[in-house]
mmCIF file of C-alpha atoms and ligand atoms in Angstrom:
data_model
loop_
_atom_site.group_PDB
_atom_site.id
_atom_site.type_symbol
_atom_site.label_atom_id
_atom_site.label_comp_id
_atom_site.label_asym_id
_atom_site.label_seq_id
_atom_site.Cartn_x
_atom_site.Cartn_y
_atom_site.Cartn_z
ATOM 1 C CA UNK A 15 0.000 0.000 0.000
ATOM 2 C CA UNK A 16 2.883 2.276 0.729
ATOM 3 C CA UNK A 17 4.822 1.298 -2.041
ATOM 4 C CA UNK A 18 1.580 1.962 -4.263
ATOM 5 C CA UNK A 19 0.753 5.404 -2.944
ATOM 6 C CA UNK A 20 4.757 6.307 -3.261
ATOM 7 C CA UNK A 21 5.108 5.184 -6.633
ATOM 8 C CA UNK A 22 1.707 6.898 -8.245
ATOM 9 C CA UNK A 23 3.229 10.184 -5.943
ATOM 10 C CA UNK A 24 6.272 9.783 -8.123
ATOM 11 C CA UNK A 25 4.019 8.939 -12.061
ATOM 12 C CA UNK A 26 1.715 12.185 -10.650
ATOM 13 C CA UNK A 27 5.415 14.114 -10.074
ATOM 14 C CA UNK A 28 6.532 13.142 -13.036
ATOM 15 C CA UNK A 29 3.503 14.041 -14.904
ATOM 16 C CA UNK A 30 3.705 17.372 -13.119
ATOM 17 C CA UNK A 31 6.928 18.151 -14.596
ATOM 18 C CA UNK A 32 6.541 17.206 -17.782
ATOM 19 C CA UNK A 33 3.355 19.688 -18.101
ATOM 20 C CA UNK A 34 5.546 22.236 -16.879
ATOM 21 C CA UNK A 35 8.072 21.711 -19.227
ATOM 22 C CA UNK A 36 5.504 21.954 -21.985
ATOM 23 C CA UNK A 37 3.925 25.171 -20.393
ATOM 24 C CA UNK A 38 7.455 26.819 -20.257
ATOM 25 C CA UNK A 39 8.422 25.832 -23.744
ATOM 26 C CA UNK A 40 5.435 27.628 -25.421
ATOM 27 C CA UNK A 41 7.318 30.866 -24.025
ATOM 28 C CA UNK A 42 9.784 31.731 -25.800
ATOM 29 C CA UNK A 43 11.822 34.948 -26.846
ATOM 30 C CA UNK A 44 11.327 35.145 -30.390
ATOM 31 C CA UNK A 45 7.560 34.394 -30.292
ATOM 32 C CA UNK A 46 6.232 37.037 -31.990
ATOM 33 C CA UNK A 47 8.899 36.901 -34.524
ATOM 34 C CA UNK A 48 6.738 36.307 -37.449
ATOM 35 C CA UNK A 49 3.250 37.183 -36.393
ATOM 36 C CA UNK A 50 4.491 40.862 -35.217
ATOM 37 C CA UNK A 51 8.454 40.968 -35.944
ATOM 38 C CA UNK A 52 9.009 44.747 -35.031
ATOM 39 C CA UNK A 53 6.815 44.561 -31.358
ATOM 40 C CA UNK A 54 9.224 43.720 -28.983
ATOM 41 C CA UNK A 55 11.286 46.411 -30.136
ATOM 42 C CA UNK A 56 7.905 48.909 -30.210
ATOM 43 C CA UNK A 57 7.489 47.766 -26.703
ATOM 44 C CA UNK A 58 10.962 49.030 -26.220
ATOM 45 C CA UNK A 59 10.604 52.676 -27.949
ATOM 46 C CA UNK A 60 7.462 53.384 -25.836
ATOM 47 C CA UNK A 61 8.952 52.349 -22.457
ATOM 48 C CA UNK A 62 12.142 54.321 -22.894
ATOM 49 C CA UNK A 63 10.803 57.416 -23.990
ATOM 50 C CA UNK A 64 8.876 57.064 -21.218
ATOM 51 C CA UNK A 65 11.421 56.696 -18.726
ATOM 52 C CA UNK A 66 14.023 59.211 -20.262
ATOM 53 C CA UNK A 67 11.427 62.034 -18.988
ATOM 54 C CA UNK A 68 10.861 60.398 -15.328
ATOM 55 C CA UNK A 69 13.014 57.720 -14.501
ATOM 56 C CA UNK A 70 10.261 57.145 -11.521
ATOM 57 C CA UNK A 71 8.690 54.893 -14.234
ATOM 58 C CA UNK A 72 10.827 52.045 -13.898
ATOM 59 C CA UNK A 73 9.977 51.180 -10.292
ATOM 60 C CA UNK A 74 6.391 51.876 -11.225
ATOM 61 C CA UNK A 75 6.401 49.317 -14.819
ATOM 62 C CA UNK A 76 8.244 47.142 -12.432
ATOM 63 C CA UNK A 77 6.122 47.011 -9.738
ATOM 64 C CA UNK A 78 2.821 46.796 -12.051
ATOM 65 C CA UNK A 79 4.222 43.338 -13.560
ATOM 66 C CA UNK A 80 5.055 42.018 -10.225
ATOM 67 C CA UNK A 81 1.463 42.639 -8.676
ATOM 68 C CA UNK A 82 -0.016 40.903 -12.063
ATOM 69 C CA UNK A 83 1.785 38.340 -11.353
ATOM 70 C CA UNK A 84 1.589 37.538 -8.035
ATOM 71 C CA UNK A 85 -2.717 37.631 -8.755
ATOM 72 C CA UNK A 86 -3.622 34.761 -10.813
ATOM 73 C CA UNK A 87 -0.015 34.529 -12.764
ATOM 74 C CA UNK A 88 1.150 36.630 -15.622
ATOM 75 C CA UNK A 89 -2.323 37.524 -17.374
ATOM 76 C CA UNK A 90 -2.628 41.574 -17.400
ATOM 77 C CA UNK A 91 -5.239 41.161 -14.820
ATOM 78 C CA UNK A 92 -3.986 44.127 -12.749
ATOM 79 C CA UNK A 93 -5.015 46.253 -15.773
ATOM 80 C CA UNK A 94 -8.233 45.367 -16.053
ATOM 81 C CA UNK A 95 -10.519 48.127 -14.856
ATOM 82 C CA UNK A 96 -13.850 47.109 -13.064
ATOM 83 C CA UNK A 97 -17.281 48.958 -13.180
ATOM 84 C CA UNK A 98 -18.020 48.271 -9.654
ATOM 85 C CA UNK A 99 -14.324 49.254 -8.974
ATOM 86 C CA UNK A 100 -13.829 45.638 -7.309
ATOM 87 C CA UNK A 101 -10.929 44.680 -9.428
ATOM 88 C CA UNK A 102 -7.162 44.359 -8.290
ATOM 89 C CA UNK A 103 -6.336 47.749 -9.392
ATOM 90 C CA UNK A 104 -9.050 48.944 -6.690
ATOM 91 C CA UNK A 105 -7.595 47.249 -3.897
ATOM 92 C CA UNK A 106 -5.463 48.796 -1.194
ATOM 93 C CA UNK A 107 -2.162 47.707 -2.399
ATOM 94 C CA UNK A 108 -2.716 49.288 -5.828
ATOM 95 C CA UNK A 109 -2.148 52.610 -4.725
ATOM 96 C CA UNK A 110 0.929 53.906 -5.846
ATOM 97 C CA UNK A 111 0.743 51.519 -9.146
ATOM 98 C CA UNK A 112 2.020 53.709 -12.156
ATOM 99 C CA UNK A 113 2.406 53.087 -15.538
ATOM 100 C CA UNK A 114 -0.863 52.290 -16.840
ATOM 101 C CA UNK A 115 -1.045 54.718 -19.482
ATOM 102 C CA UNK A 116 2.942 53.743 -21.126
ATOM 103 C CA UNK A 117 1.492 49.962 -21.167
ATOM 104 C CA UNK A 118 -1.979 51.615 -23.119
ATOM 105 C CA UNK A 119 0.291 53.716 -25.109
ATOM 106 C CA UNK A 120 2.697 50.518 -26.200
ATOM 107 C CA UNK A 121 -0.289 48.722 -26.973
ATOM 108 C CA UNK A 122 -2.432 50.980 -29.264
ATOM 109 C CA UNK A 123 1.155 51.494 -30.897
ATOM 110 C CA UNK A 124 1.156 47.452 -31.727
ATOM 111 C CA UNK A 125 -2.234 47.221 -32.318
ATOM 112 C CA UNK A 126 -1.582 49.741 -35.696
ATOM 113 C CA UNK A 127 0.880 47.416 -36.930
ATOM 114 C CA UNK A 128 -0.376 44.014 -35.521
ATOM 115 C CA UNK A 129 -3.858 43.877 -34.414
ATOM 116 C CA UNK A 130 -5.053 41.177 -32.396
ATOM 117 C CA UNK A 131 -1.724 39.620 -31.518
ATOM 118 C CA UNK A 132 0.309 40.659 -28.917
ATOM 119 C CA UNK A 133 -0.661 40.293 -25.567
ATOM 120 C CA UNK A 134 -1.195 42.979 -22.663
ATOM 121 C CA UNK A 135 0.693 40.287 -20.423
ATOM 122 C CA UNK A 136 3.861 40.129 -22.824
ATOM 123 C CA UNK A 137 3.616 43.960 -22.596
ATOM 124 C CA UNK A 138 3.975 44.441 -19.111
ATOM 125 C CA UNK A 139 6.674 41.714 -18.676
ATOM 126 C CA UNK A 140 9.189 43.606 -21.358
ATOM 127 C CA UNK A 141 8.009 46.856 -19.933
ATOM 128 C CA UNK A 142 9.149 45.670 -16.607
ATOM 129 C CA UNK A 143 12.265 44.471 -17.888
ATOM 130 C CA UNK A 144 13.304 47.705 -20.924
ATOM 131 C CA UNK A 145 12.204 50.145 -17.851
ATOM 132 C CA UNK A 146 15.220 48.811 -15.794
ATOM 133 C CA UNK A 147 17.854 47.918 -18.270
ATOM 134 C CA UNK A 148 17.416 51.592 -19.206
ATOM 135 C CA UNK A 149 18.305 53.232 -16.218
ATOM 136 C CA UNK A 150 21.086 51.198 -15.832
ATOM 137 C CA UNK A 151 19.833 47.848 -14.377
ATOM 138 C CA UNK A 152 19.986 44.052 -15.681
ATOM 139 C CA UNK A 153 18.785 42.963 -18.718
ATOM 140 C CA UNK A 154 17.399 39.866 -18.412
ATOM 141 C CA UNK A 155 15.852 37.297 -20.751
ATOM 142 C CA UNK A 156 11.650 37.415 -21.542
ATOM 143 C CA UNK A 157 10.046 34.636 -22.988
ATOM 144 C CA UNK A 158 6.890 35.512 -24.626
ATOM 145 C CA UNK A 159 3.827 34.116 -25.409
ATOM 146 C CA UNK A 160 1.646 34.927 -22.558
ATOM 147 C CA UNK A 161 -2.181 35.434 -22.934
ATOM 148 C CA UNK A 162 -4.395 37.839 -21.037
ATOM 149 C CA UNK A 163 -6.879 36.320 -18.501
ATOM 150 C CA UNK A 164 -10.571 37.953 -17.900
ATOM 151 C CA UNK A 165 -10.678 37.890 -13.881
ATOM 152 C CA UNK A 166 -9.508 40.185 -11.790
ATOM 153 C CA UNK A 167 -10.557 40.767 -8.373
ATOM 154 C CA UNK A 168 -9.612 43.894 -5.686
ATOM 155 C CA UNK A 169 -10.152 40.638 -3.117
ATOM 156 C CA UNK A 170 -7.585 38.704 -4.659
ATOM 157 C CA UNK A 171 -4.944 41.415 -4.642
ATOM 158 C CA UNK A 172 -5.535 41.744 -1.044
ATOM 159 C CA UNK A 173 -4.904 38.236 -0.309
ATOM 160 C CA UNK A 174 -2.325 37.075 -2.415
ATOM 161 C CA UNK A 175 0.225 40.300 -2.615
ATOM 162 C CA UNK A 176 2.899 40.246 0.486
ATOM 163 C CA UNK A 177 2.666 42.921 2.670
ATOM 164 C CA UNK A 178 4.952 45.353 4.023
ATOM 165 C CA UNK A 179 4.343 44.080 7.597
ATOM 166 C CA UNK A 180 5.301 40.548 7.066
ATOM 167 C CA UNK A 181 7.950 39.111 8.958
ATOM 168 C CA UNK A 182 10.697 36.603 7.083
ATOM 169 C CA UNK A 183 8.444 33.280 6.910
ATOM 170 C CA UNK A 184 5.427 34.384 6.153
ATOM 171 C CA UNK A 185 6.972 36.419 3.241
ATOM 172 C CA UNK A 186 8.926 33.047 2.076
ATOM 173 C CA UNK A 187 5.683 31.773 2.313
ATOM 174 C CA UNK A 188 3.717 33.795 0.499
ATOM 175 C CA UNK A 189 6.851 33.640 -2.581
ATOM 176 C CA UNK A 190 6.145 29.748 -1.760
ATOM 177 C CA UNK A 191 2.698 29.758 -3.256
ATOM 178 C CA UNK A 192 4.118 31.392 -6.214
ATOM 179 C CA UNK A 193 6.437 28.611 -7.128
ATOM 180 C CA UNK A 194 9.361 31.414 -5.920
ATOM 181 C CA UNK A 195 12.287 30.267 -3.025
ATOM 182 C CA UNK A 196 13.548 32.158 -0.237
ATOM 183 C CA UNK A 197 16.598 33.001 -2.026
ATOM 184 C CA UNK A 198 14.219 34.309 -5.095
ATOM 185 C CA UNK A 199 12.326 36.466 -2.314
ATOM 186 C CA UNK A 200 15.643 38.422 -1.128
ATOM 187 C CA UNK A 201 16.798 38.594 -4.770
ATOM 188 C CA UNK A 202 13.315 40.787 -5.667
ATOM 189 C CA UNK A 203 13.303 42.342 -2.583
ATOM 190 C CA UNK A 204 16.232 44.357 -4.041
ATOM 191 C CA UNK A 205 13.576 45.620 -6.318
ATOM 192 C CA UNK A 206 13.368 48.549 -3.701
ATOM 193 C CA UNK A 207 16.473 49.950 -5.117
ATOM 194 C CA UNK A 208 14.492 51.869 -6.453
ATOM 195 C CA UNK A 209 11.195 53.729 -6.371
ATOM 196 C CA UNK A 210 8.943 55.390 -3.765
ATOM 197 C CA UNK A 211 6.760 55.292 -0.925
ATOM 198 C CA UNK A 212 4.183 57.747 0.972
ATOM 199 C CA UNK A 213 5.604 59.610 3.877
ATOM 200 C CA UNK A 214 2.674 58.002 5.876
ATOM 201 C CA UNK A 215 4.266 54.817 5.660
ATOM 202 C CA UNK A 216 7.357 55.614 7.237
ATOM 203 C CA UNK A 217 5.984 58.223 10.071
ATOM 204 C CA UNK A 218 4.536 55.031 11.953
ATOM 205 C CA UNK A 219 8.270 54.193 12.684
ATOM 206 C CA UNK A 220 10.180 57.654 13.219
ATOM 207 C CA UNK A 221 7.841 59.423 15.129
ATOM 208 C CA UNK A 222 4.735 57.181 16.663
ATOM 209 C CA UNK A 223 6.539 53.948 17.623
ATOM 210 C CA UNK A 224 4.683 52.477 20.739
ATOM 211 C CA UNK A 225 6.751 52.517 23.826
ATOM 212 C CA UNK A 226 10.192 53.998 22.383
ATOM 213 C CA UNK A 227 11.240 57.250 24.426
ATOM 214 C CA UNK A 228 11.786 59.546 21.246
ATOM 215 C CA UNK A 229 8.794 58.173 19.199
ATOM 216 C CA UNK A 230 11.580 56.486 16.613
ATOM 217 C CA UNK A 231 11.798 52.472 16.366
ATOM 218 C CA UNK A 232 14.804 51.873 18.022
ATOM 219 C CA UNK A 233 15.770 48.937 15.317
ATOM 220 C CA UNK A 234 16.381 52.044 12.957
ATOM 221 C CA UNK A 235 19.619 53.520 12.188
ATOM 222 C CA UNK A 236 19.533 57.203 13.965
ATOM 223 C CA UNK A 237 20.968 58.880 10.824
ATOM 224 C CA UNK A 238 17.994 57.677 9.069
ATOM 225 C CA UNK A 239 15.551 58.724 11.313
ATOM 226 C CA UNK A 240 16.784 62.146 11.330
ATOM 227 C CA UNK A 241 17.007 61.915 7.443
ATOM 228 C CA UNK A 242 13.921 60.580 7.442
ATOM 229 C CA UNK A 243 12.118 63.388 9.595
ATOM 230 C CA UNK A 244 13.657 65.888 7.147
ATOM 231 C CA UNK A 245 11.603 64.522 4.443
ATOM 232 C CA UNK A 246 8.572 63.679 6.187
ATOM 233 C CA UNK A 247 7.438 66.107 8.627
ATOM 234 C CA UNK A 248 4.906 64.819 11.317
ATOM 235 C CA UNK A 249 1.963 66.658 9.671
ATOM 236 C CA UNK A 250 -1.045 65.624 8.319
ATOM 237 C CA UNK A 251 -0.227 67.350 5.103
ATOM 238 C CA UNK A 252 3.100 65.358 4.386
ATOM 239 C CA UNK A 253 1.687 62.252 4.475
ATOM 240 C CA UNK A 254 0.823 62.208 1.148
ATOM 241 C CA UNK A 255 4.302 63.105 0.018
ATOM 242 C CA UNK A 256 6.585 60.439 -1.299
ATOM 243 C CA UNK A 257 10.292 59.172 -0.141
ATOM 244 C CA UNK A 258 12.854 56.879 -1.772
ATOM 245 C CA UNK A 259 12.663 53.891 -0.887
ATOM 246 C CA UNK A 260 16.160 53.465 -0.942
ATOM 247 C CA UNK A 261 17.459 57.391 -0.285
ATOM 248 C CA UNK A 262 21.564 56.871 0.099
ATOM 249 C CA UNK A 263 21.732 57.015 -4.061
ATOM 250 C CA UNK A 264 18.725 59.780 -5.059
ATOM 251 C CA UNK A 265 16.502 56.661 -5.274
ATOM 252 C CA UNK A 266 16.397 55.972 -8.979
ATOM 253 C CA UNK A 267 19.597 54.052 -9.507
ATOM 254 C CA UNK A 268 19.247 50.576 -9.917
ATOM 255 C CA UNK A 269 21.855 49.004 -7.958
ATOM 256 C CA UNK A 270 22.878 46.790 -5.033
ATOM 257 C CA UNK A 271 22.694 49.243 -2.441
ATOM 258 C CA UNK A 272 19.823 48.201 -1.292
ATOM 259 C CA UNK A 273 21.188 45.376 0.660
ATOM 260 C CA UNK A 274 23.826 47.731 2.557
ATOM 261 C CA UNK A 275 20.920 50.014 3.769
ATOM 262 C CA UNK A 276 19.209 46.765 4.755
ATOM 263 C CA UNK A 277 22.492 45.568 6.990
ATOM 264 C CA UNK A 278 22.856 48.755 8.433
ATOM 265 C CA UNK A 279 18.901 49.125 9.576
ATOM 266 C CA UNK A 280 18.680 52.342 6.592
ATOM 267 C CA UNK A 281 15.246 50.184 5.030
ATOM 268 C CA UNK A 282 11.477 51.575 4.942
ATOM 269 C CA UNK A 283 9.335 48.317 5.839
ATOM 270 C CA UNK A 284 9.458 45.640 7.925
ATOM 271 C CA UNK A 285 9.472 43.810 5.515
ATOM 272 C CA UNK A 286 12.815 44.873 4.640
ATOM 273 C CA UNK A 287 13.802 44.581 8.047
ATOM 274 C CA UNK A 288 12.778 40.844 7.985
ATOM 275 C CA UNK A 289 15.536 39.527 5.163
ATOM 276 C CA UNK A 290 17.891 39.496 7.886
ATOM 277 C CA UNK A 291 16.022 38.499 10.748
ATOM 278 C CA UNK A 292 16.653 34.689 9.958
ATOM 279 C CA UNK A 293 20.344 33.333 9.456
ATOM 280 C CA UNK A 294 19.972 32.138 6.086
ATOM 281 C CA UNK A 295 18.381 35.559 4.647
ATOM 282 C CA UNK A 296 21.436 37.448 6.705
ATOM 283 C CA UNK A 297 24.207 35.255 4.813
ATOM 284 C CA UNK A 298 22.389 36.061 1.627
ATOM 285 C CA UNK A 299 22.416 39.858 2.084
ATOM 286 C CA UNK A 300 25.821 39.758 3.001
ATOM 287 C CA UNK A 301 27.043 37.630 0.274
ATOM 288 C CA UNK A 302 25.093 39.953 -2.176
ATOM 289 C CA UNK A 303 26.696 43.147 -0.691
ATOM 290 C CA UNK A 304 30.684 41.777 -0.527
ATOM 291 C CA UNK A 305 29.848 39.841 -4.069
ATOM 292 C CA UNK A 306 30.430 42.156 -7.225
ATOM 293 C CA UNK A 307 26.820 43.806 -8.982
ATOM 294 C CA UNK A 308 26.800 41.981 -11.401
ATOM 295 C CA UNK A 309 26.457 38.908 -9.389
ATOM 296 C CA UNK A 310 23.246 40.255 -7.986
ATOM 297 C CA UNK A 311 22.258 41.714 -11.532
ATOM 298 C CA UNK A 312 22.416 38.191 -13.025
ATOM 299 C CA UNK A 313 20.579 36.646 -9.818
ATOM 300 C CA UNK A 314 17.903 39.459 -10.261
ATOM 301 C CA UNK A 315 17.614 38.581 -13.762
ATOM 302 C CA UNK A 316 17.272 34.949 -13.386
ATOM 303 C CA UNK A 317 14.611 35.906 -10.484
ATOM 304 C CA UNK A 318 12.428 38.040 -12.565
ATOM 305 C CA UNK A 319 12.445 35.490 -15.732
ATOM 306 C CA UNK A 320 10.966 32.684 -13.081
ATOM 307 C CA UNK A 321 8.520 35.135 -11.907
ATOM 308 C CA UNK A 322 7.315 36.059 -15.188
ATOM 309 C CA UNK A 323 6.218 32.367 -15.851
ATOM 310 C CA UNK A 324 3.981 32.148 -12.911
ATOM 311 C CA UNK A 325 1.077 30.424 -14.016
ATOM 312 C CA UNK A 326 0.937 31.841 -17.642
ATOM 313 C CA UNK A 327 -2.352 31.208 -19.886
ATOM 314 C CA UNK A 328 -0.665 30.020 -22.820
ATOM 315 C CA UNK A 329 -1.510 28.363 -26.327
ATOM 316 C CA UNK A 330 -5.813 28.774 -26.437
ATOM 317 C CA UNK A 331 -6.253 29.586 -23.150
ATOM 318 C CA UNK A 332 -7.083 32.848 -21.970
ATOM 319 C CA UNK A 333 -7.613 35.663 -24.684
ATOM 320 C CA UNK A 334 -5.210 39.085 -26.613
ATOM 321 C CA UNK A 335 -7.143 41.651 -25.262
ATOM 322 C CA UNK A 336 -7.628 44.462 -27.916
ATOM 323 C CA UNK A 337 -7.246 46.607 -25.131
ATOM 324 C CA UNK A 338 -5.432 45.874 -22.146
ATOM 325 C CA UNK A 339 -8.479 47.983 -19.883
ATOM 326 C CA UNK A 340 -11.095 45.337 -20.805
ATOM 327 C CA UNK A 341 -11.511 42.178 -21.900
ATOM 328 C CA UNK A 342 -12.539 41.460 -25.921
HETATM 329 C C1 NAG B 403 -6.527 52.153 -6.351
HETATM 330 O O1 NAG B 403 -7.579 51.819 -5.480
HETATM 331 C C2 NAG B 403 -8.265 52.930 -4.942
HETATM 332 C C3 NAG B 403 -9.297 52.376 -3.978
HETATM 333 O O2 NAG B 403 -8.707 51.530 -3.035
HETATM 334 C C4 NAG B 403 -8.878 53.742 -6.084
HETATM 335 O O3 NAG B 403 -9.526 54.872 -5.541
HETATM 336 C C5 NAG B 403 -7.780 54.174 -7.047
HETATM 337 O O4 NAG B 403 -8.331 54.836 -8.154
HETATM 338 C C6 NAG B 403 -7.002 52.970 -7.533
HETATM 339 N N1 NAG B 403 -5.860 53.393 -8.345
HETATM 340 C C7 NAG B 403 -5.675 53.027 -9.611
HETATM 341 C C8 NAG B 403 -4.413 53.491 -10.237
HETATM 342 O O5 NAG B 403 -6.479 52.342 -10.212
HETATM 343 C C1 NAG B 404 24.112 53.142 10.802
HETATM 344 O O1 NAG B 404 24.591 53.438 9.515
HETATM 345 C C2 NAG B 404 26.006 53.555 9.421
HETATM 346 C C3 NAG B 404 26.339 53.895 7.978
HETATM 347 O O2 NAG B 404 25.721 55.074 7.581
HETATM 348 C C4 NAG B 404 26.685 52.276 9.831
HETATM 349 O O3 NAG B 404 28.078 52.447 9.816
HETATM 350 C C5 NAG B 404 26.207 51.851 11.203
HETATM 351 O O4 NAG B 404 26.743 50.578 11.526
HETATM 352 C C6 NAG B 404 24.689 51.795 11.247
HETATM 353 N N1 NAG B 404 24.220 51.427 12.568
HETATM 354 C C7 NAG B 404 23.499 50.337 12.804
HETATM 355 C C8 NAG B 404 23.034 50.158 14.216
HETATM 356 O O5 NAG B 404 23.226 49.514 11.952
#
């Protein structure tokens, strides 16, 4: 009975992996190659143009294929807008998503010259990626193919994004459901290299922190309080002003920084905090800080090309949206 249950474990494993293999080989980089031969570089054109006149777009195209991702896989569902205003874009988390009108802009661009064929999915994972090779960060592989689903749900954002709260294992947790290791959850946690948050997510920690004597948390580095204070006054009408998250650089350099500030208690969320609150995390920040950049640029790379394949509608599932807003 054992032996049974162990060895249809291993034919349903084995089956598992082969179906995965055939899912990942119907991405691939030169899919569009014949249908729509000039659209990756179109992609390209849009999204630099872009982020030549506010480099503040690549954190924002980054972050907006992350959180379509980590909803129901790689399927443009974060850009789908809902009547009811119940979709992911409407939840909580959504709020300082930018980008929405580049990804509109590269798509009416491709629908000119190849209706019907490229999908809003594929757009926002070369977006991501041409946002941050162009100010200066890794250029990493992206396998196309991806089709656009018709679901999206504020709920779902809610529940299946990490927070900014979590602690160490419930973030490798929450990467766990996503196919995504420990080691892949530092690695895109160095996404906040760059980008920005609202002032009245830091002023929790620098000026109301329960039980400390100056208001600060005392896990923070004092020269980043004070920094911090600078550019977020204790006022109601700050809060809505935005910080780097990482401020040592001017924020919009994509780099390895990020882990130093991290080591040296210099990090916005808690969820920064929480890397190196477990050994193994710790020996990972510090390897990525002594190793060279371009160690962490290829890791980064690696990480994002595994998290754009996160359950992908591919071949006749899902649909290409004529316009990434709505569904056909
Ligand atoms: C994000 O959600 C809020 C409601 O939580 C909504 O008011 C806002 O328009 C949404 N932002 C975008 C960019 O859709
Ligand atoms: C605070 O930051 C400085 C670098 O700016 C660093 O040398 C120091 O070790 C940090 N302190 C703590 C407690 O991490």
């Amino acid at each position: 009975m054992a032996t049974r249950s162990s060895s249809s474990v291993l034919v349903f494993v084995g089956l598992a992996v082969l179906l995965a293999a055939v899912a990942d080989a119907q991405l691939s980089e030169s899919f569009y190659a014949r249908t729509c031969p000039g659209g990756v570089q179109a992609v390209a054109n849009v999204v630099n143009n872009a982020v030549r006149n506010d480099r503040r777009f690549a954190a924002g195209l980054l972050r907006l294929h992350f959180h379509d991702c980590f909803v129901r896989g790689c399927d443009a569902s974060v850009l789908l807008n809902s009547a009811s205003r119940n979709a992911e874009k409407d939840a909580p988390p959504n709020l300082t998503l930018q980008g929405f009108a580049i990804i509109d802009q590269a798509k009416a661009a491709l629908e000119r010259t190849c209706p019907g064929v490229f999908s809003c999915s594929d757009i926002l994972a070369l977006a991501a990626r041409d946002a941050v090779s162009f100010i200066g960060g890794p250029r990493w592989r992206v396998p196309l193919g991806r089709r656009d689903g018709s679901i999206s749900r504020a709920a779902e954002a809610n529940s299946q994004l990490p927070t900014t709260r979590m602690g160490f294992r419930a973030l490798a947790q929450n990467f766990a459901r996503k196919g995504l290791s420990e080691s892949d959850m530092v690695i895109l946690s160095g996404a906040h290299t760059i980008g920005l948050t609202h002032c009245r997510d830091v002023t929790p920690r620098i000026y109301n922190f329960a039980g400390s004597r100056d208001g600060a948390d005392p896990y923070l580095n004092r020269t980043y309080v004070t920094e911090k204070r600078r550019a977020c006054p204790n006022t109601r009408a700050a809060a809505g002003n935005f910080v780097n998250l990482d401020s040592s650089l001017g924020g919009q350099r994509f780099d390895k920084n990020y882990y130093e500030n991290v080591l040296n208690h210099k990090a916005v969320f808690n969820s920064d905090d929480a890397l190196i609150a477990v050994a193994r995390g710790l020996n990972q920040v510090r390897s990525i800080v002594r190793n060279p950049q371009s160690t962490f640029f290829s890791q980064f790379g690696a990480a994002m090309e595994k998290m754009g394949r996160i359950s992908v509608l591919t071949g006749s599932r899902g649909q290409i949206r004529r316009t990434c807003s709505r569904t056909n």
